[in-house]
Tab-separated table of C-alpha atoms in Angstrom:
chain	number	residue	atom	x	y	z
W	1	MET	CA	102.572	81.142	94.924
W	2	PRO	CA	105.701	80.150	92.674
W	3	ASN	CA	105.489	79.232	88.982
W	4	PRO	CA	102.340	77.110	89.804
W	5	PRO	CA	101.856	73.997	87.367
W	6	ARG	CA	99.768	75.566	84.564
W	7	PRO	CA	98.509	74.366	81.370
W	8	ARG	CA	100.440	75.369	78.381
W	9	ALA	CA	97.678	75.018	75.788
W	10	ALA	CA	95.643	76.641	73.362
W	11	THR	CA	94.315	79.999	72.103
W	12	LEU	CA	91.499	80.533	69.848
W	13	ALA	CA	92.956	80.464	66.346
W	14	ALA	CA	92.136	83.383	64.123
W	15	THR	CA	90.179	85.573	66.690
W	16	ALA	CA	90.625	88.957	67.521
W	17	LEU	CA	93.491	89.664	70.239
W	18	LEU	CA	93.282	92.204	72.834
W	19	VAL	CA	93.357	95.710	71.663
W	20	ALA	CA	97.018	96.585	71.213
W	21	ALA	CA	98.378	97.059	74.681
W	22	THR	CA	99.362	99.191	76.283
W	23	LEU	CA	101.982	100.335	78.457
W	24	ALA	CA	100.386	102.270	81.163
W	25	GLY	CA	102.583	105.186	82.369
W	26	CYS	CA	105.002	105.114	79.617
W	27	GLY	CA	105.892	108.403	77.975
W	28	GLY	CA	108.152	109.073	74.916
W	29	ASP	CA	110.253	111.906	76.227
W	30	SER	CA	113.324	111.605	78.469
W	31	GLN	CA	112.972	113.102	81.771
W	32	ASP	CA	115.736	114.512	83.828
W	33	GLU	CA	114.390	114.589	87.521
W	34	ASP	CA	115.873	112.391	90.034
W	35	LEU	CA	113.190	109.677	90.569
W	36	SER	CA	114.598	109.026	94.211
W	37	ALA	CA	113.412	112.343	95.147
W	38	GLN	CA	109.858	111.986	94.032
W	39	LYS	CA	106.950	112.206	96.412
W	40	LEU	CA	104.238	109.691	96.851
W	41	ASN	CA	100.653	110.796	96.810
W	42	TRP	CA	99.017	108.430	99.203
W	43	LYS	CA	95.291	108.243	98.933
W	44	ASP	CA	92.206	105.924	99.394
W	45	CYS	CA	92.699	102.668	97.471
W	46	PRO	CA	90.580	102.067	94.369
W	47	ALA	CA	88.832	98.731	93.597
W	48	PRO	CA	91.272	96.291	92.058
W	49	SER	CA	91.594	96.685	88.289
W	50	ARG	CA	90.859	93.659	85.927
W	51	ALA	CA	94.404	92.832	85.678
W	52	GLU	CA	94.627	92.654	89.311
W	53	GLY	CA	91.714	90.305	89.610
W	54	GLY	CA	88.816	92.740	90.248
W	55	GLY	CA	86.461	92.817	93.239
W	56	ASP	CA	86.004	95.456	96.026
W	57	ALA	CA	88.239	98.157	97.317
W	58	PRO	CA	90.178	96.862	100.380
W	59	SER	CA	88.280	96.796	103.746
W	60	PRO	CA	89.791	98.529	106.747
W	61	LEU	CA	92.120	96.561	109.008
W	62	PRO	CA	90.541	95.548	112.466
W	63	GLY	CA	90.658	98.749	114.496
W	64	GLY	CA	89.722	100.909	111.423
W	65	ALA	CA	93.087	101.314	109.930
W	66	GLU	CA	92.682	102.407	106.077
W	67	TRP	CA	94.685	100.933	103.341
W	68	GLN	CA	96.287	103.782	101.205
W	69	CYS	CA	97.572	103.402	97.623
W	70	ALA	CA	100.117	105.441	95.580
W	71	THR	CA	102.140	105.315	92.340
W	72	LEU	CA	105.786	105.241	92.043
W	73	LYS	CA	107.531	106.135	88.972
W	74	ALA	CA	110.300	104.006	87.535
W	75	PRO	CA	112.485	103.689	84.438
W	76	LEU	CA	110.876	101.326	81.808
W	77	ASP	CA	114.681	100.489	81.048
W	78	TRP	CA	116.889	100.517	83.838
W	79	ALA	CA	119.945	100.879	81.433
W	80	LYS	CA	118.252	104.037	80.363
W	81	PRO	CA	117.110	105.821	83.697
W	82	LYS	CA	116.350	109.003	82.171
W	83	GLY	CA	114.043	107.458	79.338
W	84	ASP	CA	110.597	106.390	79.429
W	85	ARG	CA	108.651	105.757	82.685
W	86	ILE	CA	106.391	103.229	83.926
W	87	ASP	CA	103.960	103.277	87.062
W	88	ILE	CA	104.511	100.992	89.901
W	89	ALA	CA	101.389	100.592	92.123
W	90	LEU	CA	101.805	100.527	95.863
W	91	ILE	CA	99.710	99.796	98.902
W	92	ARG	CA	100.258	100.435	102.606
W	93	ALA	CA	98.765	100.350	106.158
W	94	LYS	CA	100.589	102.674	108.335
W	95	ALA	CA	102.312	101.312	111.527
W	96	SER	CA	99.919	101.061	114.445
W	97	GLY	CA	102.441	101.710	117.297
W	98	ALA	CA	104.117	104.846	118.473
W	99	GLU	CA	106.097	106.873	115.816
W	100	SER	CA	109.123	106.730	118.210
W	101	LYS	CA	109.063	102.820	117.886
W	102	ARG	CA	108.519	102.708	114.102
W	103	ILE	CA	111.480	100.928	112.259
W	104	GLY	CA	110.403	101.694	108.791
W	105	SER	CA	108.441	100.087	105.847
W	106	LEU	CA	108.307	96.424	105.539
W	107	VAL	CA	107.881	95.401	101.912
W	108	PHE	CA	106.141	92.168	100.966
W	109	ASN	CA	106.256	90.288	97.892
W	110	PHE	CA	103.988	87.103	97.821
W	111	GLY	CA	105.275	85.408	94.837
W	112	GLY	CA	104.022	84.074	91.551
W	113	PRO	CA	105.763	85.486	89.748
W	114	GLY	CA	102.810	87.557	88.450
W	115	GLY	CA	100.781	87.984	91.824
W	116	SER	CA	99.456	91.345	92.701
W	117	GLY	CA	100.866	92.506	95.993
W	118	VAL	CA	98.299	95.495	96.024
W	119	THR	CA	95.298	92.934	96.352
W	120	THR	CA	97.267	90.090	98.247
W	121	LEU	CA	98.374	92.266	101.250
W	122	PRO	CA	95.083	93.377	102.326
W	123	ALA	CA	93.690	89.798	102.031
W	124	PHE	CA	96.304	88.879	104.717
W	125	GLY	CA	96.977	92.076	106.479
W	126	SER	CA	95.381	91.022	109.816
W	127	ASP	CA	97.948	88.163	110.023
W	128	TYR	CA	100.805	90.801	110.276
W	129	ALA	CA	99.144	92.700	113.031
W	130	LYS	CA	102.170	92.197	115.369
W	131	LEU	CA	104.694	93.432	112.497
W	132	ARG	CA	102.415	96.389	111.771
W	133	THR	CA	103.305	97.646	115.413
W	134	ARG	CA	106.781	98.894	114.245
W	135	TYR	CA	106.327	98.890	110.485
W	136	ASP	CA	104.273	100.389	107.745
W	137	LEU	CA	103.243	97.267	105.779
W	138	VAL	CA	103.808	97.863	102.102
W	139	SER	CA	103.233	95.924	98.906
W	140	PHE	CA	103.245	96.528	95.175
W	141	ASP	CA	102.387	95.123	91.842
W	142	PRO	CA	105.785	94.383	90.286
W	143	ARG	CA	106.377	95.584	86.834
W	144	GLY	CA	104.368	93.636	84.318
W	145	VAL	CA	101.736	92.834	86.889
W	146	GLY	CA	98.252	94.285	87.892
W	147	ARG	CA	98.325	97.906	87.640
W	148	SER	CA	101.984	98.227	87.143
W	149	ALA	CA	102.247	98.303	83.159
W	150	PRO	CA	100.717	94.864	82.877
W	151	VAL	CA	101.743	92.369	80.257
W	152	GLU	CA	98.671	91.287	78.244
W	153	CYS	CA	98.401	88.463	75.991
W	154	LEU	CA	94.907	87.039	75.272
W	155	ASN	CA	91.298	88.107	76.153
W	156	ASP	CA	88.825	86.273	78.480
W	157	PRO	CA	87.087	84.056	76.103
W	158	GLN	CA	90.445	83.137	74.553
W	159	LEU	CA	91.878	82.332	77.946
W	160	ASP	CA	88.828	80.051	78.683
W	161	VAL	CA	89.763	78.050	75.702
W	162	TYR	CA	93.454	78.138	76.468
W	163	PHE	CA	92.801	76.539	79.907
W	164	GLU	CA	90.541	73.865	78.511
W	165	GLN	CA	93.132	72.541	76.339
W	166	ASP	CA	95.175	69.109	76.600
W	167	ALA	CA	98.597	70.080	78.298
W	168	THR	CA	99.741	66.478	78.439
W	169	PRO	CA	99.733	65.221	74.718
W	170	ASP	CA	99.438	61.573	74.120
W	171	ASP	CA	100.530	61.368	70.495
W	172	ALA	CA	101.970	63.360	67.641
W	173	ALA	CA	98.886	65.251	66.712
W	174	GLU	CA	98.214	66.239	70.343
W	175	ARG	CA	101.714	67.243	70.540
W	176	ALA	CA	101.687	69.413	67.398
W	177	THR	CA	98.676	71.133	68.751
W	178	LEU	CA	100.111	71.914	72.086
W	179	LEU	CA	103.252	73.420	70.453
W	180	ALA	CA	101.205	75.340	67.903
W	181	ASP	CA	98.905	76.878	70.671
W	182	THR	CA	101.841	77.738	72.885
W	183	LYS	CA	103.465	79.593	69.870
W	184	GLU	CA	100.194	81.481	69.382
W	185	PHE	CA	99.881	82.443	72.795
W	186	ASN	CA	103.617	83.730	73.069
W	187	ALA	CA	102.846	85.672	69.606
W	188	ALA	CA	99.785	87.389	71.231
W	189	CYS	CA	101.976	88.444	74.262
W	190	GLU	CA	104.524	89.955	71.758
W	191	GLU	CA	101.868	91.881	69.815
W	192	ASN	CA	100.113	93.361	72.794
W	193	SER	CA	103.137	93.943	75.098
W	194	LYS	CA	106.177	94.086	72.892
W	195	LYS	CA	107.608	97.170	74.513
W	196	MET	CA	107.226	95.869	78.075
W	197	LEU	CA	108.522	92.187	77.446
W	198	PRO	CA	112.360	92.937	77.685
W	199	HIS	CA	111.918	94.695	80.922
W	200	VAL	CA	110.158	92.377	83.448
W	201	ARG	CA	112.928	90.425	84.688
W	202	THR	CA	113.565	90.034	88.398
W	203	THR	CA	116.550	92.138	88.184
W	204	ASP	CA	114.489	95.070	86.999
W	205	ALA	CA	111.927	94.352	89.921
W	206	ALA	CA	114.872	94.357	92.226
W	207	ARG	CA	116.016	97.680	91.214
W	208	ASP	CA	112.467	98.997	91.418
W	209	MET	CA	112.653	97.766	95.026
W	210	ASP	CA	115.640	99.812	95.826
W	211	LEU	CA	114.155	102.902	94.300
W	212	MET	CA	110.975	102.209	96.505
W	213	ARG	CA	113.068	101.926	99.350
W	214	GLN	CA	114.632	105.448	99.005
W	215	VAL	CA	111.232	107.035	98.086
W	216	LEU	CA	109.793	105.388	101.199
W	217	GLY	CA	112.554	107.092	103.044
W	218	ASP	CA	114.375	104.082	104.502
W	219	GLY	CA	118.130	103.714	104.707
W	220	LYS	CA	117.694	99.939	104.493
W	221	LEU	CA	115.141	97.518	102.954
W	222	TYR	CA	113.197	95.609	105.357
W	223	TYR	CA	111.559	92.653	103.372
W	224	PHE	CA	109.370	89.806	103.749
W	225	GLY	CA	109.449	87.643	100.537
W	226	ILE	CA	107.314	84.567	99.904
W	227	SER	CA	107.833	81.968	97.343
W	228	TYR	CA	108.996	83.604	94.102
W	229	GLY	CA	109.468	86.515	96.442
W	230	THR	CA	112.461	84.782	97.962
W	231	GLU	CA	114.181	84.716	94.533
W	232	LEU	CA	113.239	88.569	94.071
W	233	GLY	CA	114.619	89.061	97.597
W	234	GLY	CA	117.872	87.023	96.927
W	235	VAL	CA	118.394	88.975	93.616
W	236	TYR	CA	117.942	92.294	95.548
W	237	ALA	CA	120.413	91.211	98.158
W	238	HIS	CA	122.920	90.255	95.349
W	239	LEU	CA	122.627	93.595	93.668
W	240	PHE	CA	122.374	95.616	96.816
W	241	PRO	CA	123.995	93.643	99.730
W	242	LYS	CA	124.671	96.895	101.815
W	243	HIS	CA	121.199	97.999	101.469
W	244	VAL	CA	119.665	94.953	103.080
W	245	GLY	CA	118.173	95.657	106.578
W	246	ARG	CA	116.120	92.740	108.011
W	247	ALA	CA	114.772	90.141	105.523
W	248	VAL	CA	112.740	86.980	105.808
W	249	PHE	CA	112.595	84.475	102.987
W	250	ASP	CA	109.589	81.940	103.480
W	251	ALA	CA	108.692	79.106	100.989
W	252	VAL	CA	111.993	79.360	99.358
W	253	VAL	CA	112.741	78.866	95.690
W	254	ASP	CA	116.109	76.848	95.120
W	255	PRO	CA	118.292	79.494	93.285
W	256	THR	CA	120.896	76.974	91.957
W	257	GLN	CA	118.195	75.288	89.600
W	258	ASN	CA	117.532	75.896	86.045
W	259	SER	CA	113.750	75.827	84.806
W	260	GLU	CA	113.915	72.083	84.179
W	261	GLN	CA	115.246	71.059	87.493
W	262	GLY	CA	112.764	73.361	89.038
W	263	SER	CA	109.831	71.813	87.255
W	264	LEU	CA	111.076	68.362	88.225
W	265	GLY	CA	111.384	69.575	91.948
W	266	GLN	CA	107.818	70.811	91.907
W	267	ALA	CA	106.543	67.491	90.436
W	268	GLU	CA	108.186	65.797	93.217
W	269	GLY	CA	106.901	68.486	95.790
W	270	PHE	CA	103.256	68.285	94.392
W	271	GLN	CA	103.539	64.402	94.624
W	272	LEU	CA	104.561	64.495	98.090
W	273	ALA	CA	101.673	66.828	99.207
W	274	LEU	CA	99.320	64.419	97.443
W	275	ASP	CA	100.714	61.563	99.199
W	276	ASN	CA	100.300	63.369	102.473
W	277	PHE	CA	96.911	64.391	101.836
W	278	ALA	CA	95.909	60.715	100.949
W	279	GLU	CA	97.670	59.516	104.209
W	280	ASP	CA	95.929	62.045	106.421
W	281	CYS	CA	92.452	61.185	104.714
W	282	THR	CA	92.701	57.694	105.243
W	283	SER	CA	94.164	57.803	108.696
W	284	GLN	CA	91.194	59.652	110.174
W	285	PRO	CA	88.853	57.799	112.726
W	286	THR	CA	86.046	58.334	109.930
W	287	ASP	CA	86.082	56.678	106.533
W	288	CYS	CA	87.906	58.630	103.853
W	289	PRO	CA	85.107	59.395	101.267
W	290	VAL	CA	87.674	59.293	98.392
W	291	GLY	CA	89.463	56.070	99.019
W	292	ASP	CA	90.043	53.142	101.472
W	293	THR	CA	93.875	53.350	101.605
W	294	ALA	CA	96.287	55.966	100.588
W	295	GLN	CA	97.173	53.895	97.487
W	296	ASP	CA	93.482	53.665	96.752
W	297	VAL	CA	93.190	57.488	96.887
W	298	ARG	CA	96.150	58.018	94.217
W	299	ASN	CA	94.830	55.090	92.181
W	300	ARG	CA	91.205	56.582	91.908
W	301	ILE	CA	92.601	60.126	91.159
W	302	ALA	CA	94.668	58.627	88.347
W	303	LYS	CA	91.854	56.916	86.898
W	304	LEU	CA	89.737	60.070	87.196
W	305	LEU	CA	92.119	62.143	85.032
W	306	ALA	CA	92.640	59.256	82.501
W	307	ASP	CA	88.871	59.266	82.106
W	308	LEU	CA	88.837	63.117	81.733
W	309	ASP	CA	91.408	62.919	79.005
W	310	GLN	CA	88.514	61.404	76.936
W	311	HIS	CA	85.361	62.511	78.412
W	312	PRO	CA	85.363	65.817	80.237
W	313	LEU	CA	82.840	66.370	83.055
W	314	PRO	CA	80.282	69.238	83.290
W	315	GLY	CA	81.796	72.159	84.918
W	316	ILE	CA	80.630	75.681	85.458
W	317	GLY	CA	78.190	77.124	82.909
W	318	GLN	CA	79.133	75.923	79.365
W	319	ARG	CA	82.604	75.214	80.452
W	320	VAL	CA	83.717	71.491	81.039
W	321	LEU	CA	86.274	69.974	83.487
W	322	THR	CA	89.156	68.721	81.608
W	323	GLN	CA	91.888	66.527	82.591
W	324	THR	CA	94.088	69.805	82.533
W	325	ALA	CA	91.652	71.767	84.701
W	326	ALA	CA	91.214	68.906	87.073
W	327	THR	CA	95.190	68.675	87.569
W	328	ASN	CA	95.100	72.344	88.036
W	329	GLY	CA	92.379	72.178	90.611
W	330	ILE	CA	94.039	69.136	92.635
W	331	ALA	CA	97.375	71.289	92.533
W	332	GLN	CA	95.693	74.549	93.735
W	333	ALA	CA	94.166	72.586	96.725
W	334	LEU	CA	97.550	71.204	97.670
W	335	TYR	CA	98.874	74.668	98.323
W	336	SER	CA	97.459	74.730	101.911
W	337	LYS	CA	96.211	72.010	104.245
W	338	ASP	CA	93.342	74.362	104.887
W	339	PHE	CA	92.246	73.435	101.284
W	340	TRP	CA	92.320	69.712	101.700
W	341	ALA	CA	88.497	69.606	102.556
W	342	TYR	CA	87.852	71.288	99.441
W	343	LEU	CA	89.895	68.647	97.476
W	344	THR	CA	87.969	65.936	99.137
W	345	GLU	CA	84.770	67.566	98.146
W	346	GLY	CA	85.821	68.221	94.789
W	347	LEU	CA	86.909	64.461	94.221
W	348	GLN	CA	83.706	63.339	95.487
W	349	GLN	CA	81.621	65.322	93.269
W	350	ALA	CA	83.863	64.444	90.421
W	351	TYR	CA	83.325	60.769	91.020
W	352	GLU	CA	79.661	61.452	90.802
W	353	GLY	CA	80.066	63.416	87.493
W	354	ASP	CA	80.014	66.906	88.727
W	355	GLY	CA	83.237	68.874	88.103
W	356	ARG	CA	82.258	72.279	89.653
W	357	VAL	CA	84.400	72.464	92.674
W	358	LEU	CA	87.533	71.272	90.877
W	359	MET	CA	86.811	73.558	88.320
W	360	LEU	CA	86.451	76.492	90.979
W	361	LEU	CA	89.962	75.537	92.391
W	362	SER	CA	91.355	75.532	88.941
W	363	ASP	CA	89.907	79.020	88.102
W	364	SER	CA	91.407	80.315	91.443
W	365	LEU	CA	94.880	79.095	90.287
W	366	ASN	CA	94.390	80.671	86.932
W	367	GLY	CA	93.283	83.937	88.071
W	368	ARG	CA	89.671	83.754	86.794
W	369	SER	CA	87.063	85.635	88.592
W	370	GLU	CA	83.275	84.437	88.832
W	371	ASN	CA	82.192	86.918	86.243
W	372	GLY	CA	84.566	85.399	83.773
W	373	GLU	CA	87.309	87.966	83.756
W	374	TYR	CA	91.010	86.846	84.177
W	375	SER	CA	93.822	88.837	86.104
W	376	ASN	CA	97.008	88.980	84.209
W	377	LEU	CA	98.555	86.483	86.428
W	378	THR	CA	99.273	83.931	83.694
W	379	ALA	CA	100.545	86.586	81.151
W	380	ALA	CA	102.708	88.055	83.810
W	381	ASN	CA	103.995	84.564	85.102
W	382	ILE	CA	105.019	83.497	81.652
W	383	ALA	CA	106.477	86.924	80.664
W	384	ILE	CA	108.738	87.073	83.881
W	385	SER	CA	109.765	83.387	83.908
W	386	CYS	CA	110.716	83.516	80.116
W	387	ALA	CA	112.649	86.720	80.634
W	388	ASP	CA	114.485	85.447	83.384
W	389	ASN	CA	115.128	81.709	82.329
W	390	LYS	CA	117.774	81.197	79.473
W	391	PRO	CA	117.033	77.686	78.622
W	392	ARG	CA	114.491	76.980	75.685
W	393	TYR	CA	113.120	73.553	75.602
W	394	THR	CA	111.701	71.523	72.624
W	395	ALA	CA	109.357	68.670	72.356
W	396	ALA	CA	112.247	66.298	71.953
W	397	ASP	CA	113.774	67.609	75.227
W	398	VAL	CA	110.553	66.815	76.989
W	399	GLU	CA	110.081	63.460	75.634
W	400	ARG	CA	113.659	62.640	76.558
W	401	GLU	CA	112.991	63.786	80.267
W	402	LEU	CA	109.367	62.170	80.504
W	403	PRO	CA	110.649	59.095	82.348
W	404	ALA	CA	112.274	61.184	85.107
W	405	PHE	CA	109.294	63.374	85.381
W	406	ARG	CA	107.042	60.310	85.693
W	407	ALA	CA	109.257	58.741	88.231
W	408	ALA	CA	108.968	61.937	90.316
W	409	SER	CA	105.218	62.212	90.044
W	410	PRO	CA	102.843	59.722	88.377
W	411	LEU	CA	100.137	62.431	88.609
W	412	PHE	CA	101.868	65.513	87.960
W	413	GLY	CA	104.963	64.453	86.023
W	414	ASP	CA	103.650	64.903	82.473
W	415	PHE	CA	102.085	67.966	83.229
W	416	MET	CA	105.134	69.683	84.716
W	417	ALA	CA	107.469	68.195	81.748
W	418	TRP	CA	105.337	69.670	79.091
W	419	SER	CA	105.285	72.931	80.836
W	420	MET	CA	108.794	73.554	79.954
W	421	VAL	CA	107.953	74.252	76.272
W	422	SER	CA	106.149	77.415	77.401
W	423	CYS	CA	109.016	79.667	76.552
W	424	THR	CA	110.428	77.868	73.439
W	425	ASP	CA	109.035	80.524	71.152
W	426	TRP	CA	109.326	83.544	73.349
W	427	ALA	CA	110.186	86.782	71.691
W	428	VAL	CA	112.779	87.820	74.350
W	429	ALA	CA	115.951	85.885	75.220
W	430	GLY	CA	116.181	84.520	79.007
W	431	ALA	CA	118.625	86.244	81.139
W	432	ALA	CA	120.539	83.132	82.701
W	433	ASP	CA	120.299	79.585	83.818
W	434	HIS	CA	119.477	80.577	87.202
W	435	PRO	CA	119.372	83.630	89.297
W	436	ASP	CA	122.479	84.886	91.086
W	437	VAL	CA	121.772	85.434	94.908
W	438	SER	CA	125.324	85.596	96.277
W	439	ALA	CA	125.179	88.517	98.741
W	440	ALA	CA	128.504	88.864	100.628
W	441	GLY	CA	128.176	91.809	103.088
W	442	SER	CA	124.459	91.472	103.437
W	443	ALA	CA	122.848	91.570	106.901
W	444	PRO	CA	121.413	88.208	107.930
W	445	ILE	CA	118.588	86.865	106.086
W	446	LEU	CA	116.212	84.505	107.815
W	447	VAL	CA	115.437	81.501	105.360
W	448	VAL	CA	112.188	79.313	106.349
W	449	GLY	CA	111.706	76.125	104.676
W	450	ASN	CA	108.695	73.795	105.187
W	451	THR	CA	109.400	70.114	104.886
W	452	GLY	CA	105.728	69.553	103.339
W	453	ASP	CA	105.834	72.312	100.909
W	454	PRO	CA	104.630	71.263	97.421
W	455	ALA	CA	105.565	74.315	95.310
W	456	THR	CA	108.921	75.056	96.722
W	457	PRO	CA	110.360	72.036	98.059
W	458	TYR	CA	112.097	72.164	101.395
W	459	GLU	CA	115.689	71.382	99.943
W	460	GLY	CA	115.385	74.897	98.310
W	461	ALA	CA	115.903	76.560	101.798
W	462	ARG	CA	119.320	74.957	102.278
W	463	LYS	CA	120.244	75.746	98.718
W	464	MET	CA	119.398	79.531	99.168
W	465	VAL	CA	121.416	79.522	102.612
W	466	GLN	CA	124.295	78.293	100.758
W	467	ALA	CA	124.103	80.420	97.714
W	468	LEU	CA	123.588	83.633	99.719
W	469	GLY	CA	127.036	83.164	101.194
W	470	LYS	CA	128.664	82.472	104.572
W	471	GLY	CA	127.322	84.497	107.341
W	472	VAL	CA	124.211	85.879	105.352
W	473	GLY	CA	121.523	82.989	105.306
W	474	VAL	CA	120.195	81.569	108.458
W	475	GLU	CA	117.996	78.392	108.103
W	476	LEU	CA	114.878	77.750	109.996
W	477	THR	CA	112.913	74.438	109.365
W	478	TYR	CA	109.181	74.072	109.872
W	479	LYS	CA	107.959	70.352	110.034
W	480	GLY	CA	104.451	71.101	108.323
W	481	GLN	CA	102.300	71.002	105.322
W	482	GLY	CA	101.239	73.526	102.769
W	483	HIS	CA	103.189	76.316	100.719
W	484	GLY	CA	104.943	78.549	103.331
W	485	SER	CA	105.401	78.475	106.991
W	486	TYR	CA	104.433	81.844	108.566
W	487	ASP	CA	100.787	81.798	107.457
W	488	SER	CA	100.489	78.279	108.997
W	489	LYS	CA	100.000	80.152	112.427
W	490	ASN	CA	102.676	78.030	113.950
W	491	LYS	CA	103.735	79.832	116.929
W	492	CYS	CA	107.415	78.836	116.871
W	493	VAL	CA	107.885	79.985	113.258
W	494	GLN	CA	105.913	83.339	114.022
W	495	ASP	CA	107.914	83.935	117.136
W	496	ALA	CA	111.324	83.572	115.375
W	497	VAL	CA	110.127	85.561	112.309
W	498	ASN	CA	108.540	88.334	114.485
W	499	GLY	CA	111.415	88.320	116.769
W	500	TYR	CA	113.935	89.021	113.990
W	501	LEU	CA	111.981	91.678	112.105
W	502	LEU	CA	110.832	93.411	115.376
W	503	THR	CA	114.047	93.316	117.499
W	504	GLY	CA	116.838	92.188	115.095
W	505	LYS	CA	117.165	88.976	117.248
W	506	VAL	CA	118.493	86.233	114.711
W	507	PRO	CA	117.372	82.774	115.619
W	508	ALA	CA	119.871	80.121	116.018
W	509	ALA	CA	120.861	78.721	112.726
W	510	GLY	CA	119.137	75.188	112.479
W	511	THR	CA	116.200	75.976	114.493
W	512	VAL	CA	113.491	73.377	113.996
W	513	CYS	CA	109.651	74.174	114.526
W	514	SER	CA	106.951	71.408	114.377
């Protein structure tokens, strides 16, 4: 999931912050060993940590194959490779086919930034059964995420309040509150994770992946990047073009956009997905329970959100469904067509005064488990984004651009525009306006764009192909709905991706699947 729309709202003023955090795995003495020669100690996986989202240890794959976990040592600061170390958490399922047919390790990044690959890969592992015939399936928690020296900002009660606040201010007082709360959140990140914040850029994670490639014993990196994982893959290809083996980018980030342009593109993308949901619901033979026409669906949602701005609904436990939480919940349901039924149910309930389903969807987006614990998804998402992105926007910048955002999306425009102030008071300067993914000399990279993708709009695939450079990016289009293409189960897409990763056969540029 890509920089999802998130509230940039409050923390609890004057409450205790998390115990000064912790840089797991960092030592103070320099070390001289060659990290590329380290041996991984693979063993049974533990249950996910709180920062990874909690829950149970991963279940075996169909057929009984067990997941194994290990820890990779990497430099805290790649400019000082013999300095302090951090731990990078890895997970794998070994290849199911004959050793003679094994190609290597296929490394996955599922996006965010801030998503735990150690917990996500097992959740979808059976979807990649065909790829596992010739690859070990491998994923990892990128630095700053999950069990890999996680960035920490606020504690769980503080985050509950943070996610209830008004992320779309309507007047000067609300605007001042939003900016103060954002500043307080960012100060908490600096207090609790000061040592880590300068070292969570995508370029750092790309260097970790090249170390991972070497330690896994592969001469080339075989890679499957989804959403933000396409940006990470593009940066890797730029830094190490000769090390790219076979790579697939799915749900593609536009690497030519700055953070404002990316936010505007997401506003357009989520509005498109909402329009598609409304059209689908009202075109069914049975009545659509949330509106008579597509425009009626949109109007009723807009009225619901306007009402929630003044009068939140009962949610879960003592928490209430605010306008911000409802917008988050709607956005989460638009990530996949499979979730549209939940959106319909959530809207029906909300119209009747019950906010539980929309709040559950919002909690899912924000990384909150049923027991009230949060993963570090939000902290890592903001830390990585702010370390990567150079622009720092003021309230005046947002006010100036609001008309464009509202034109892009009457529903999500304000929300996405105000999210741009998240990095305004960040402790670390951003690296660049946008990532450099030019990769002359790289092997072909298959770039898959979905015409109905809300979070990484379809146009980003073409921009990625162009930015990778002549002879590198190969574009494939999926005419579908939801975030990403491979997990849609579309046979045309899966055959093309599997064919390239398993045999090296590159599909014809411009191939269209529907």
